[in-house]
XYZ file of C-alpha atoms in Angstrom:
662
model
C -5.615 41.692 -4.801
C -6.551 44.689 -6.478
C -4.154 44.315 -9.714
C -5.662 41.206 -10.411
C -8.845 42.249 -10.352
C -7.898 44.491 -13.243
C -6.861 41.158 -15.131
C -2.778 41.974 -14.519
C -1.674 38.610 -13.313
C 1.824 39.227 -13.914
C 1.556 42.407 -11.599
C -0.128 40.611 -9.282
C 2.597 38.479 -8.479
C 5.336 40.723 -8.677
C 3.380 42.215 -5.876
C 2.933 38.409 -3.958
C 6.621 38.136 -4.865
C 7.575 41.418 -3.093
C 5.545 40.142 0.109
C 7.520 37.121 0.292
C 10.958 39.261 -0.028
C 9.309 41.653 2.936
C 8.670 38.598 5.144
C 4.858 39.154 5.118
C 3.105 35.535 4.600
C 0.400 35.629 1.995
C -2.861 34.023 3.559
C -4.973 31.324 1.697
C -7.622 34.614 0.712
C -3.979 35.809 -1.352
C -3.313 32.427 -2.542
C -6.732 31.943 -3.888
C -6.811 35.087 -5.140
C -3.461 33.994 -7.517
C -4.939 30.287 -7.952
C -7.810 31.795 -9.197
C -6.349 34.149 -11.333
C -3.757 31.553 -13.348
C -7.615 28.674 -13.779
C -9.020 32.014 -15.461
C -6.003 32.261 -17.837
C -6.262 28.458 -18.693
C -3.236 28.089 -16.986
C -4.439 24.965 -14.658
C -1.610 23.183 -13.698
C 0.418 25.990 -12.464
C -2.682 26.633 -10.283
C -2.447 22.857 -9.008
C 1.472 23.841 -8.627
C 0.343 26.990 -6.326
C -2.313 25.050 -4.222
C 0.272 22.396 -3.415
C 2.898 24.740 -2.417
C 0.534 26.417 0.028
C -0.575 22.864 1.627
C 3.346 22.593 2.107
C 4.063 25.744 3.943
C 0.576 25.186 6.223
C -1.642 27.201 4.793
C -5.770 25.300 5.254
C -7.154 25.808 0.876
C -10.860 27.307 1.879
C -13.367 25.604 -0.321
C -13.008 29.028 -2.402
C -9.095 27.711 -3.226
C -10.840 24.147 -4.759
C -13.892 25.243 -6.570
C -12.412 27.184 -9.107
C -9.271 24.461 -10.392
C -12.104 21.410 -9.762
C -14.148 23.645 -12.381
C -10.942 24.460 -14.780
C -10.081 20.441 -14.948
C -13.800 20.005 -15.685
C -13.915 22.638 -18.491
C -10.381 20.959 -20.200
C -11.614 17.484 -19.574
C -9.658 16.577 -17.143
C -12.332 14.882 -14.976
C -10.965 12.269 -13.017
C -8.666 14.725 -11.884
C -11.438 17.095 -10.505
C -12.857 14.230 -8.978
C -9.664 13.311 -7.121
C -9.043 16.507 -6.043
C -12.465 16.532 -4.076
C -11.481 13.637 -2.648
C -8.785 15.298 -1.505
C -10.306 18.211 -0.403
C -12.783 16.426 1.844
C -9.763 14.633 3.035
C -8.375 17.371 4.485
C -11.703 18.485 6.391
C -13.119 21.356 3.474
C -16.562 20.233 2.844
C -17.621 20.837 -0.909
C -19.523 23.815 -1.301
C -22.772 23.972 -3.784
C -20.685 25.699 -6.091
C -17.926 22.960 -6.086
C -20.926 20.307 -6.224
C -22.188 22.434 -8.962
C -18.561 22.321 -11.014
C -18.226 18.579 -10.990
C -21.964 17.704 -11.813
C -20.979 20.242 -14.482
C -17.905 18.416 -16.142
C -19.182 15.208 -15.266
C -22.243 15.522 -17.112
C -20.804 17.440 -20.106
C -18.015 14.895 -20.788
C -20.445 11.747 -20.747
C -20.888 10.615 -17.196
C -24.896 11.903 -16.438
C -25.533 9.013 -14.063
C -22.457 10.199 -12.057
C -23.455 13.614 -11.861
C -27.297 13.053 -11.031
C -25.588 10.859 -7.860
C -23.704 13.945 -6.805
C -27.237 16.245 -7.170
C -28.914 13.577 -5.021
C -25.922 13.704 -2.438
C -26.136 17.345 -2.363
C -29.549 17.568 -1.542
C -28.992 14.374 1.085
C -25.788 16.664 2.565
C -28.715 19.481 3.141
C -27.345 21.501 -0.036
C -29.726 23.432 -2.051
C -29.047 23.573 -5.596
C -28.108 27.095 -7.488
C -29.805 27.609 -10.830
C -26.847 26.595 -12.475
C -26.989 23.457 -10.949
C -30.489 22.688 -12.204
C -29.868 24.625 -15.801
C -27.064 22.788 -16.132
C -28.317 18.734 -14.965
C -31.644 19.724 -16.987
C -29.839 20.737 -20.198
C -28.068 17.484 -20.519
C -30.798 15.236 -19.647
C -32.725 16.530 -21.998
C -29.789 16.169 -24.681
C -29.378 12.621 -23.866
C -33.244 12.277 -24.693
C -33.814 11.254 -20.917
C -36.950 14.257 -20.786
C -38.767 12.370 -17.696
C -36.041 12.650 -15.385
C -35.607 16.531 -16.707
C -38.859 17.698 -15.495
C -38.576 15.363 -12.471
C -35.685 18.019 -11.973
C -37.806 20.482 -13.103
C -41.071 20.071 -10.621
C -38.479 19.746 -7.579
C -37.178 22.932 -8.650
C -40.875 24.879 -8.991
C -41.970 23.067 -5.729
C -38.999 24.240 -3.947
C -39.532 27.998 -4.642
C -36.954 28.489 -7.406
C -38.183 30.726 -10.706
C -37.427 28.742 -14.052
C -35.151 31.311 -16.616
C -34.835 31.267 -19.515
C -32.195 28.840 -20.155
C -34.060 26.369 -18.035
C -37.380 26.667 -20.498
C -35.306 26.050 -24.092
C -33.444 22.741 -22.694
C -36.496 21.381 -21.767
C -37.925 22.450 -25.302
C -35.174 21.402 -27.072
C -35.180 17.761 -25.128
C -39.099 17.753 -26.079
C -38.268 18.706 -29.943
C -35.526 15.658 -29.516
C -37.459 13.069 -28.681
C -40.677 14.290 -31.481
C -42.884 15.828 -28.394
C -43.630 18.971 -30.180
C -46.763 19.527 -29.062
C -45.919 19.748 -24.941
C -43.151 21.661 -26.399
C -45.620 24.058 -27.345
C -47.384 23.945 -24.135
C -44.564 24.719 -22.358
C -43.991 28.055 -25.094
C -47.560 28.900 -23.910
C -46.564 28.756 -20.001
C -43.096 30.980 -21.261
C -45.898 33.538 -23.032
C -48.555 33.591 -19.891
C -46.313 33.704 -17.247
C -42.750 33.982 -18.469
C -39.496 33.735 -18.792
C -40.371 35.358 -21.971
C -39.345 33.417 -24.977
C -35.874 34.162 -27.021
C -34.703 33.647 -30.794
C -33.626 30.412 -29.360
C -36.916 29.352 -27.958
C -38.319 29.946 -31.221
C -35.763 28.557 -33.679
C -35.439 25.223 -31.665
C -39.277 24.805 -32.087
C -39.116 25.542 -35.908
C -36.819 23.394 -36.301
C -38.993 20.537 -34.340
C -41.729 21.250 -36.849
C -39.227 20.945 -39.643
C -38.089 17.656 -38.398
C -41.902 16.519 -38.104
C -42.297 17.462 -41.722
C -44.441 20.392 -40.440
C -43.636 22.946 -42.497
C -47.098 24.558 -42.829
C -46.389 25.122 -38.840
C -42.889 25.822 -38.826
C -43.718 29.190 -41.112
C -46.939 30.263 -38.871
C -44.408 30.034 -36.061
C -42.181 32.213 -37.974
C -45.212 34.911 -38.175
C -46.413 34.146 -34.418
C -42.710 35.175 -33.278
C -42.526 38.352 -35.524
C -46.266 39.216 -34.217
C -44.662 38.569 -30.163
C -41.406 40.993 -30.970
C -38.729 38.489 -31.311
C -36.696 39.307 -34.736
C -35.817 36.276 -36.356
C -31.916 35.707 -37.371
C -30.081 34.002 -39.673
C -29.884 30.763 -37.599
C -33.870 31.045 -37.823
C -33.713 31.199 -41.579
C -31.085 28.448 -42.381
C -33.170 26.130 -40.234
C -36.358 27.121 -42.560
C -34.600 26.508 -45.897
C -32.665 23.715 -44.533
C -35.994 21.925 -43.618
C -38.002 23.238 -46.915
C -35.466 21.760 -49.083
C -35.038 18.355 -47.207
C -39.119 17.837 -47.866
C -38.057 18.905 -51.989
C -40.110 22.187 -51.207
C -37.659 24.660 -53.330
C -39.794 27.423 -54.244
C -40.452 28.067 -50.437
C -36.984 27.129 -49.586
C -36.132 30.399 -51.850
C -38.968 33.197 -51.456
C -37.718 32.281 -47.321
C -33.940 32.977 -48.484
C -35.322 36.214 -50.493
C -37.341 37.339 -47.546
C -34.077 37.258 -44.961
C -32.688 39.241 -47.037
C -35.372 41.647 -47.941
C -35.352 42.054 -43.596
C -32.065 42.983 -44.183
C -30.312 40.049 -42.856
C -27.088 38.934 -45.049
C -26.682 35.365 -45.790
C -24.019 33.805 -44.352
C -22.448 30.264 -44.910
C -24.899 28.688 -43.606
C -27.666 30.126 -45.239
C -26.191 29.737 -48.729
C -25.069 25.832 -48.318
C -28.844 25.096 -46.686
C -30.163 25.878 -50.642
C -27.442 24.458 -52.340
C -27.728 21.348 -50.641
C -31.520 21.272 -51.691
C -30.795 22.752 -54.798
C -28.026 19.702 -55.481
C -30.481 17.081 -53.945
C -33.144 18.039 -56.370
C -30.773 17.866 -59.223
C -30.666 21.478 -59.881
C -26.825 21.446 -60.143
C -26.572 23.978 -62.468
C -28.855 26.429 -60.176
C -26.379 25.290 -57.118
C -23.552 26.162 -59.546
C -24.872 29.394 -59.894
C -25.671 30.219 -56.087
C -22.069 29.150 -54.932
C -20.861 31.987 -58.069
C -23.790 34.582 -56.260
C -22.498 33.497 -52.669
C -18.675 34.388 -53.799
C -19.208 37.465 -55.332
C -21.128 38.745 -52.492
C -17.800 38.132 -50.352
C -19.737 35.040 -48.080
C -16.877 32.560 -48.596
C -17.900 29.030 -49.475
C -17.266 25.966 -46.475
C -16.148 22.393 -47.131
C -19.286 21.878 -46.615
C -20.831 23.949 -49.674
C -18.219 22.612 -51.821
C -19.659 18.854 -50.808
C -23.334 19.681 -51.061
C -22.825 20.457 -55.079
C -20.170 17.409 -55.129
C -22.707 15.375 -53.940
C -24.909 16.309 -57.241
C -23.043 16.714 -59.368
C -21.671 12.644 -58.633
C -25.412 11.336 -58.479
C -25.597 13.328 -62.334
C -22.312 11.240 -63.008
C -20.747 14.347 -64.128
C -17.860 13.309 -62.645
C -15.252 15.192 -64.581
C -17.194 18.715 -63.237
C -16.859 17.206 -59.167
C -13.081 16.285 -60.219
C -12.463 20.172 -61.617
C -14.431 21.108 -58.048
C -12.239 19.230 -56.290
C -9.599 21.308 -57.250
C -10.768 24.307 -57.081
C -11.193 23.205 -53.377
C -7.675 22.496 -52.853
C -6.816 25.883 -54.573
C -8.592 27.659 -51.972
C -7.315 26.452 -49.352
C -9.795 24.012 -48.328
C -8.423 20.272 -47.769
C -11.051 17.802 -48.781
C -12.309 15.600 -46.039
C -13.891 12.095 -45.786
C -17.518 13.518 -46.750
C -15.683 15.240 -50.019
C -14.146 11.594 -51.258
C -16.856 9.405 -49.357
C -19.508 11.703 -51.900
C -17.485 11.034 -54.900
C -16.762 7.214 -54.138
C -21.174 7.409 -53.651
C -21.341 9.296 -57.100
C -19.198 6.332 -58.550
C -20.979 3.201 -57.260
C -24.499 4.408 -58.342
C -23.418 4.965 -62.027
C -21.660 1.504 -62.253
C -18.213 3.196 -61.745
C -16.713 0.657 -58.421
C -13.295 0.455 -60.019
C -12.591 4.068 -60.274
C -14.572 4.705 -56.673
C -11.774 2.617 -55.249
C -8.613 4.278 -56.820
C -10.255 7.473 -54.600
C -10.460 5.337 -51.720
C -7.292 4.186 -52.229
C -5.963 7.452 -52.683
C -7.382 9.160 -50.040
C -5.624 6.757 -47.257
C -2.489 8.004 -48.753
C -3.997 11.881 -47.883
C -4.463 10.197 -44.222
C -7.650 11.018 -44.661
C -9.938 7.932 -42.796
C -12.520 6.579 -44.751
C -15.847 6.786 -42.155
C -19.076 4.122 -42.615
C -20.749 5.875 -45.556
C -17.339 5.428 -47.412
C -17.147 1.923 -46.818
C -21.153 1.547 -47.276
C -20.779 3.175 -50.702
C -18.114 0.594 -51.720
C -20.364 -2.080 -50.433
C -23.570 -1.135 -52.433
C -21.302 -0.347 -55.151
C -19.632 -4.244 -55.669
C -23.629 -5.794 -54.685
C -25.235 -3.716 -58.103
C -22.186 -5.200 -60.028
C -22.876 -8.622 -58.428
C -19.626 -9.161 -56.273
C -21.330 -9.651 -53.404
C -18.734 -11.541 -52.060
C -16.222 -8.715 -51.977
C -18.826 -6.651 -50.326
C -18.560 -8.833 -47.253
C -14.848 -9.292 -47.164
C -15.083 -5.410 -47.289
C -17.775 -5.282 -44.522
C -15.182 -7.597 -42.439
C -12.077 -4.770 -43.251
C -14.376 -2.047 -41.929
C -15.168 -3.981 -38.655
C -11.260 -4.876 -38.399
C -10.998 -0.900 -38.360
C -12.978 -0.498 -35.796
C -16.386 0.646 -37.580
C -19.443 -0.492 -36.896
C -21.834 -1.459 -39.467
C -24.903 -0.030 -39.519
C -28.919 -1.045 -41.293
C -27.990 0.487 -44.436
C -24.486 -1.475 -44.528
C -26.109 -4.864 -44.013
C -29.365 -4.390 -46.516
C -27.030 -3.716 -49.116
C -24.618 -6.858 -48.173
C -28.190 -8.749 -47.711
C -29.625 -7.312 -51.013
C -26.666 -8.394 -53.265
C -26.563 -12.123 -51.766
C -30.287 -11.760 -52.831
C -30.057 -10.579 -56.562
C -27.468 -13.775 -56.898
C -30.535 -16.522 -55.167
C -28.331 -16.803 -52.427
C -31.060 -16.408 -49.389
C -29.995 -18.807 -47.511
C -26.594 -16.429 -46.563
C -28.694 -13.565 -46.768
C -30.412 -14.947 -43.694
C -27.501 -16.011 -42.001
C -26.533 -12.145 -42.435
C -29.640 -11.075 -40.740
C -28.530 -13.712 -37.915
C -25.385 -11.418 -37.651
C -26.764 -8.050 -38.185
C -29.523 -9.013 -35.209
C -26.546 -10.686 -32.840
C -24.310 -7.456 -33.131
C -27.525 -5.300 -32.139
C -28.005 -3.908 -35.382
C -32.152 -3.476 -35.891
C -33.376 -4.461 -39.400
C -35.601 -1.896 -40.766
C -38.324 -2.575 -42.822
C -36.811 -1.850 -46.170
C -34.288 -4.582 -44.587
C -37.410 -6.963 -44.313
C -38.542 -6.109 -47.357
C -35.185 -7.480 -49.391
C -35.460 -11.100 -47.747
C -39.081 -10.694 -48.814
C -38.378 -10.042 -52.475
C -35.931 -12.812 -52.043
C -38.686 -15.306 -50.453
C -40.978 -14.397 -53.552
C -38.290 -14.764 -56.055
C -37.640 -18.087 -54.375
C -41.158 -19.459 -54.232
C -41.991 -18.648 -57.706
C -38.837 -20.294 -58.840
C -40.528 -23.493 -57.174
C -43.631 -23.330 -58.726
C -42.286 -22.481 -62.105
C -40.285 -26.012 -61.428
C -43.451 -27.327 -60.212
C -45.710 -26.174 -63.481
C -42.749 -28.378 -65.498
C -42.638 -30.885 -63.888
C -47.203 -31.357 -64.303
C -47.046 -29.728 -67.617
C -49.101 -27.210 -66.551
C -49.587 -23.485 -66.207
C -49.060 -22.645 -62.294
C -51.869 -20.359 -60.723
C -52.110 -19.555 -56.723
C -55.759 -19.863 -55.572
C -55.009 -17.404 -53.057
C -55.472 -13.638 -53.252
C -53.269 -11.298 -53.719
C -53.023 -10.408 -49.853
C -53.412 -13.826 -48.861
C -50.045 -14.256 -50.546
C -48.545 -11.433 -48.859
C -49.481 -12.203 -45.405
C -48.476 -16.233 -45.839
C -44.804 -14.657 -47.357
C -44.776 -12.379 -43.927
C -45.070 -15.632 -42.556
C -42.930 -17.820 -43.893
C -39.896 -14.995 -43.817
C -40.910 -15.204 -39.876
C -40.384 -18.674 -39.729
C -37.479 -18.433 -41.549
C -36.507 -15.969 -39.228
C -36.948 -18.606 -36.058
C -35.467 -21.342 -38.272
C -32.285 -19.376 -38.516
C -31.927 -18.569 -34.395
C -33.495 -15.063 -35.100
C -36.589 -15.029 -33.486
C -39.316 -12.604 -34.155
C -39.717 -9.995 -31.141
C -42.102 -7.297 -30.579
C -39.699 -4.512 -32.612
C -40.050 -7.223 -35.860
C -43.833 -6.837 -35.875
C -43.798 -3.751 -35.340
C -41.649 -2.699 -37.949
C -43.398 -4.868 -40.439
C -46.877 -3.460 -39.268
C -45.472 0.053 -39.710
C -43.958 -0.329 -43.238
C -46.997 -1.771 -44.222
C -49.570 0.855 -42.539
C -47.007 3.410 -44.293
C -47.850 1.303 -47.689
C -51.566 1.602 -47.280
C -51.771 -2.404 -46.680
C -54.221 -2.149 -43.773
C -55.134 -5.560 -44.502
C -51.549 -7.320 -44.463
C -51.274 -5.121 -41.205
C -54.407 -6.089 -39.386
C -53.472 -10.114 -40.059
C -50.052 -9.139 -38.909
C -51.286 -7.877 -35.471
C -53.775 -10.610 -34.916
C -50.925 -12.934 -35.365
C -48.632 -10.876 -33.048
C -50.794 -10.773 -30.302
C -51.127 -14.828 -30.685
C -46.978 -15.142 -30.449
C -47.686 -13.215 -26.936
C -46.592 -9.536 -28.097
C -48.774 -6.166 -28.057
C -48.263 -3.478 -30.283
C -46.016 -0.213 -29.369
C -48.148 2.930 -29.428
C -46.313 4.160 -32.215
C -47.927 1.434 -33.960
C -51.583 1.624 -32.697
C -51.100 5.445 -33.966
C -50.040 4.358 -37.490
C -53.208 1.769 -37.493
C -55.309 4.615 -36.884
C -53.768 6.439 -39.580
C -54.452 4.085 -42.118
C -57.893 3.151 -40.975
C -58.884 6.511 -41.453
C -57.656 6.930 -44.722
C -60.113 3.952 -45.149
C -62.610 5.805 -43.486
C -62.662 2.636 -41.374
C -63.969 4.046 -38.940
C -65.354 1.847 -36.065
C -61.958 -0.104 -36.058
C -59.900 3.785 -35.535
C -62.043 4.393 -32.646
C -61.410 1.243 -31.102
C -58.062 1.403 -30.849
C -58.109 5.234 -30.393
C -59.859 4.680 -27.232
C -58.053 1.564 -25.855
C -55.243 4.011 -26.092
C -56.484 6.919 -23.867
C -57.267 4.324 -21.666
C -54.202 3.111 -21.344
C -53.220 7.170 -20.232
C -51.482 7.364 -23.500
C -51.736 10.754 -25.165
C -52.120 11.274 -28.919
C -50.645 13.620 -30.715
C -52.541 16.355 -32.686
C -51.845 15.181 -36.170
C -53.751 11.483 -34.651
C -56.664 14.150 -33.477
C -56.764 15.550 -37.040
C -56.914 12.257 -38.684
C -60.139 10.880 -36.994
C -61.523 14.583 -37.202
C -61.747 14.371 -40.799
C -62.593 10.956 -41.460
C -65.344 11.115 -39.067
C -65.896 14.716 -41.619
C -66.045 12.310 -44.186
C -68.058 9.878 -43.185
C -70.670 12.119 -41.701
C -70.193 11.217 -37.803
C -70.536 14.657 -36.861
C -71.818 14.642 -33.403
C -68.960 12.404 -32.788
C -66.551 15.112 -34.394
C -67.947 17.400 -31.425
C -67.350 15.011 -28.697
C -63.697 14.153 -29.474
C -62.904 17.549 -30.006
C -64.525 18.762 -26.902
C -62.572 16.267 -24.979
C -59.161 16.929 -26.654
C -59.850 20.490 -25.499
C -60.215 19.128 -21.742
C -56.019 18.362 -21.991
C -53.047 20.763 -22.544
C -52.358 21.897 -25.859
C -51.322 25.535 -27.599
C -54.280 26.338 -29.011
C -52.821 28.187 -31.553
C -51.535 24.883 -32.795
C -54.844 22.960 -32.466
C -55.664 25.827 -34.488
C -53.111 25.476 -37.027
C -53.663 21.266 -37.366
C -56.821 20.572 -36.178
C -58.930 23.707 -38.047
C -56.973 24.890 -40.914
C -54.526 21.992 -41.724
C -57.971 19.586 -40.811
C -61.307 21.216 -41.459
C -60.769 23.579 -44.244
C -58.727 21.602 -46.358
C -61.767 19.626 -46.183
C -63.554 22.257 -46.955
C -65.192 22.113 -44.182
C -65.783 25.680 -42.789
C -68.659 26.110 -41.118
C -67.664 23.136 -38.971
C -64.356 24.826 -38.388
C -66.045 27.893 -37.559
C -68.184 25.833 -34.894
C -65.250 24.391 -33.331
C -63.315 27.459 -33.122
C -66.210 29.089 -31.140
C -66.229 26.114 -28.782
C -62.230 26.746 -28.347
C -63.687 30.276 -27.238
C -66.248 29.298 -24.981
C -63.957 27.173 -22.887
C -61.424 30.006 -22.643
C -59.066 28.853 -24.680
C -56.221 31.697 -25.781
C -55.816 31.934 -29.167
C -53.046 34.709 -30.677
C -54.028 37.615 -33.020
C -51.596 36.137 -35.810
C -53.400 33.101 -35.847
C -56.950 34.549 -36.433
C -55.415 36.530 -39.130
C -53.936 33.109 -40.357
C -57.099 31.528 -40.129
C -59.092 34.471 -41.642
C -56.966 34.283 -44.558
C -57.446 30.458 -44.594
C -61.227 31.115 -44.718
C -60.981 34.185 -47.527
C -59.302 31.140 -49.862
C -62.325 28.837 -49.771
C -64.603 31.675 -49.915
C -62.701 32.986 -53.077
C-alpha cells in the first residue's frame, strides 16, 4: 500500500476496511504490509492478531509475513514466542528464509542464547541458505562480546573464503573482541589491514583501540594512536577524549588527563557529562577533592548538568577524606536537583564511614537506604563486612555475609578476603582457612591478596610458636634459614594447610602465587614454587611464563629468560610485544647485541602493526635505555623488510630522538 509507505498506518487501515466493505478480499501481500506496519510501530500483539486472522480466513502467510513479527518479538525480548512462531510457520509448510534466520539469530544471541543462535547459523548453511552480511555481523559481534574471539574469527575466515567482503561493522566487532581479551597487538594488525585494503577505520575503530591500550596501561601508545588517528583524517570525538581522560586518571596521571581535557576544548568539542565526570572522578580518587568541586562548579556554569555518577565520584572522594558532613550536604543537593541517590551513592558513603571507624553510622545509612527502597548490592555488603572486621567484629561480619547470601547476592574475592583477614587479625587462623574452603567450594577463586592474608596469619602463628619455645628454653629464638628459605617454607605450609582442609592446590593456586611473587620481584621464591609445582604434576600457564621472563629480565638473568622464551615459541605461543621489549632491553644492558638483532628479525617474521613495533620496542624500549644507535639500526632493518611505518610515527620517533640529542 502506497499510503503505508508514507507511514500513515491509520489511513492504510481505513483503506483496508473499505476494501472489506466493498467485498474485495485482501490478499497475503495486503495483510503482510499491514502486519509489517504494526510491527514497525511496536504494536506486535496487534500484528500477531492480524496474522491469526488471515490464517482463519484461509489466506496463507508467506515467509515475508512471518519474518518481521519474528524480528519484532526478538527485539522486545520475546524470543520464545519468536521461536514458536518459526515452528508454526514450518508446520504450515512455509520454510524460513535468510532474513527469518537472521532475525532469530540476532534475537537469540543478544538475549544470551548464543549457542542456540550458532546452531541456527549452521542449520542455515546445511539447508543451502547463504547468510547475509547482517547475519555474519550479528554473530561476530555477539561472539566477540562474549569473548569467544576464536569462534568469531572462524566465521570471519569462512565469510572471506566464500567471497564476502567485511565491512566496518565486522572489523570493529573483531577489534572490540580482541581488545576485550587484552590482545591489542592483533587488534592493531587488523587496523593495518583496514588501512591497506579497507574498509576505512572510523572513529569507533580508533576509540576501541585507544581504550584497549588504556586498559592494558599503555598510555603512551594510546596518545600516539590519537595522533595517528588525526593524521589519518579521522576526527576524535567527545568519547575519544572521555576514554583518554578516564584512562589517565585511573593511572594517576592527572596532569596529562587535564591536558587532554583542555585539548578537547581547544579543538572545539564541548565537554559533556561523561567528560566532566571522568576528570572529576580522577581528581576525587587522587584526593584532590577541592579541585573536583571546583570543576563541578565550572561544569554547572557551562550549562552541563551533573549526573548521579558525577556526584557519586565526589562523595567517594569526600568519604575517603572523612569529610562526611560535606558528603551529606552534597547528598541533599542531589535530592534538590531532582536526582535520586542510587545504590552507588549510598554504598560510597557507607564505604567511607567503614574505612574511617564509623561502621555504626554506616549501618544507619544502610537501614535508611532500604527504607527508601534502594536495594544494597555486593559493594554495600562488602564495605560493611570490611568495616566490622576492621573493628574486630569478624563474627558479626560473617553473619552479614550469610544474610547477603540469603538475599541472592554472591560474595566475591573482595568480600571473602576481608572476612578472612578479620579472622586472621583475631588469630583465628583455623576459621580463616575454613572460609577459604567455603570460598573455593562456591566457585570464587582466591587472588594473591587472599593468599597473602593467610600467609600473614601463618607467619604470626609461626612466630607465636617460636616465642613459646624460646621462653621454655630461656633462649633467644633465631632462624638458621635465610629469609628466602623461610618465605618458601611458609608457601609450602600454606599449600599443606590447604590440602589438610580438603582444598587441594591446583594449577590456578600455583599460578596465582607465582604471578604475585613475580610482580613483587621475588624471583627466587617464584623459581622454587615453579619447581614445586612441576613436581606436583602442574604446568605453568603462558601468563606465568611471561611474568617470569619479565622478572628475570629485570634481574638480568638472561639465560633463564631466554630458555623460557624459546620453550614458549616451540609451543606455538605468540608472546606480546611487551615481552620482546623486556628481552631486547635486558640483552642490551648485558651487551648481547647480536642476540638482540636475531631476536628482532625473528619477531618481524610474525604479523604486527609496524607503528606499534616502533612505539613499543624502539621508543619505549631502546630510546628509554638511551640506545639511539641501536634504535636506528633496527629501524633500518624494518625498512629493509618493507615494514610500512606511518609518517606520524616517524615524526614521533624524531621527536623522541631529539630529546636524547638535547
